[in-house]
Amino acid sequence: MARPSARLTVLSGPSGVGKGTVVAEVRRRHPEVWVSVSVTTRQPRPGEVDGEHYHFVDAEYFDWLVANDGLLEWAEYAGNRYGTPKAPVDEQLTAGAPALLEIELQGARQVRVRAPDAQLVFLAPPSWAALVSRLAGRGTELPEVQSRRLALAQAELDAAGEFDVVVVNDDVARAADELVGLLTAPPPSRRSARNAAERSAPE
Ligand code: ADP
Ligand code: 5GP
């Protein structure tokens, strides 16, 4: 992959749309892509590894991180708290390497305010029916939690227009390709500067 510009990219979208699946596919193809590991107060699902999928922390430690400005953003989602540790993201960007966050809508809005240059990508389902069947098919939540997540998903879908780009997760490989393209795309200012230079270049 061509060396991407150091840019913060946020991938968001409703629970069950396939964010984790698409990010895992990106990492499988491009292990060099750096993905932030969030802290969460949620209990690990079977197979989830502490420090790899999440840093699983207790409520007290989460409070401490918030109080000490240790999180770039954080949100409460379906009864649990989730946040992005700030220092590793800063280190990545300072080193000139891109950073990818996979977070929900309230967090994406906070990043928009705190890091206005960040690229906000919304992962959308091909249809509402596909979203419902993916969330149920994953089988990791009790029906009551699934309904709570679907109610949130409806509001999250309405927010797609706030994002810079919408990627439809119709097919995992195709969506992963599109996301990789976005990660490696120069920021718009540089893109338009280059286009302007190309337009004014003599034939
Ligand atoms: P999220 O991280 O957005 O909550 P997941 O990555 O856990 O969602 O995916 C939810 C379910 O949908 C999983 O069972 C996953 O295998 C399935 N899935 C993801 N992407 C697709 C796709 N493009 N087509 C069909 N099923 C998908
Ligand atoms: P899950 O419990 O399914 O792993 O995650 C629930 C939701 O929290 C998903 O939409 C996921 O993207 C989001 N999430 C994961 N980490 C973070 C984070 O650090 N900050 C925010 N705001 N949301 C997160």
CSV table of N, CA and C and ligand atoms in Angstrom, one decimal, residues 13 15 19 38 42 45 54 73-75 77 82-84 102-104 107 138 149, ligand 2:
chain,number,residue,atom,x,y,z
A,13,GLY,N,-21.1,3.9,12.5
A,13,GLY,CA,-22.2,3.3,11.9
A,13,GLY,C,-23.0,2.5,12.9
A,15,SER,N,-24.7,-0.3,15.3
A,15,SER,CA,-24.3,-1.6,15.8
A,15,SER,C,-24.8,-2.7,14.9
A,19,LYS,N,-18.9,-3.1,11.2
A,19,LYS,CA,-17.7,-2.2,11.4
A,19,LYS,C,-16.5,-3.1,11.8
A,38,SER,N,-10.0,0.7,22.0
A,38,SER,CA,-10.7,1.5,23.0
A,38,SER,C,-10.7,0.9,24.4
A,42,ARG,N,-17.8,-2.5,29.2
A,42,ARG,CA,-18.6,-3.6,28.9
A,42,ARG,C,-17.8,-4.9,29.2
A,45,ARG,N,-17.0,-10.3,25.4
A,45,ARG,CA,-17.7,-11.4,24.8
A,45,ARG,C,-16.8,-12.6,24.7
A,54,TYR,N,-10.5,-4.7,23.0
A,54,TYR,CA,-10.7,-3.6,23.9
A,54,TYR,C,-9.7,-3.7,25.1
A,73,GLU,N,-12.3,11.0,23.0
A,73,GLU,CA,-13.7,11.1,23.1
A,73,GLU,C,-14.2,9.9,23.9
A,74,TRP,N,-15.4,10.0,24.4
A,74,TRP,CA,-16.0,8.9,25.0
A,74,TRP,C,-17.6,9.0,25.0
A,75,ALA,N,-18.2,7.9,25.1
A,75,ALA,CA,-19.7,7.9,25.1
A,75,ALA,C,-20.3,6.7,25.9
A,77,TYR,N,-23.1,3.9,25.6
A,77,TYR,CA,-23.8,3.3,24.5
A,77,TYR,C,-24.4,2.0,25.0
A,82,TYR,N,-17.6,3.7,26.5
A,82,TYR,CA,-16.5,3.4,25.6
A,82,TYR,C,-15.7,4.6,25.3
A,83,GLY,N,-14.4,4.5,25.2
A,83,GLY,CA,-13.6,5.7,24.9
A,83,GLY,C,-12.3,5.4,24.2
A,84,THR,N,-11.8,6.5,23.5
A,84,THR,CA,-10.6,6.3,22.8
A,84,THR,C,-9.4,6.9,23.6
A,102,GLU,N,-12.7,3.1,15.4
A,102,GLU,CA,-14.0,2.5,15.1
A,102,GLU,C,-14.9,2.8,16.3
A,103,ILE,N,-15.8,3.8,16.1
A,103,ILE,CA,-16.6,4.3,17.3
A,103,ILE,C,-18.0,4.6,16.9
A,104,GLU,N,-18.8,4.8,17.9
A,104,GLU,CA,-20.2,5.1,17.6
A,104,GLU,C,-20.5,6.7,17.4
A,107,GLY,N,-19.4,9.7,19.8
A,107,GLY,CA,-17.9,9.8,19.8
A,107,GLY,C,-17.5,10.5,18.5
A,138,ARG,N,-25.5,-12.4,14.6
A,138,ARG,CA,-24.2,-12.4,15.4
A,138,ARG,C,-24.4,-13.2,16.7
A,149,ARG,N,-30.3,-2.0,20.9
A,149,ARG,CA,-29.3,-1.5,19.9
A,149,ARG,C,-30.0,-1.2,18.6
B,2,5GP,P1,-19.7,-3.2,20.9
B,2,5GP,O1,-20.2,-3.4,22.3
B,2,5GP,O2,-20.6,-3.9,19.9
B,2,5GP,O3,-18.2,-3.7,20.8
B,2,5GP,O4,-19.6,-1.7,20.6
B,2,5GP,C1,-20.8,-0.9,20.7
B,2,5GP,C2,-20.6,0.4,20.0
B,2,5GP,O5,-19.5,1.2,20.7
B,2,5GP,C3,-20.1,0.2,18.6
B,2,5GP,O6,-20.9,1.1,17.7
B,2,5GP,C4,-18.7,0.6,18.6
B,2,5GP,O7,-18.3,1.2,17.4
B,2,5GP,C5,-18.7,1.7,19.7
B,2,5GP,N1,-17.4,1.9,20.2
B,2,5GP,C6,-16.3,1.1,20.4
B,2,5GP,N2,-15.3,1.7,20.9
B,2,5GP,C7,-15.6,3.0,21.1
B,2,5GP,C8,-15.0,4.2,21.6
B,2,5GP,O8,-13.8,4.2,22.0
B,2,5GP,N3,-15.7,5.3,21.6
B,2,5GP,C9,-17.0,5.4,21.2
B,2,5GP,N4,-17.6,6.6,21.3
B,2,5GP,N5,-17.6,4.3,20.7
B,2,5GP,C10,-17.0,3.1,20.7
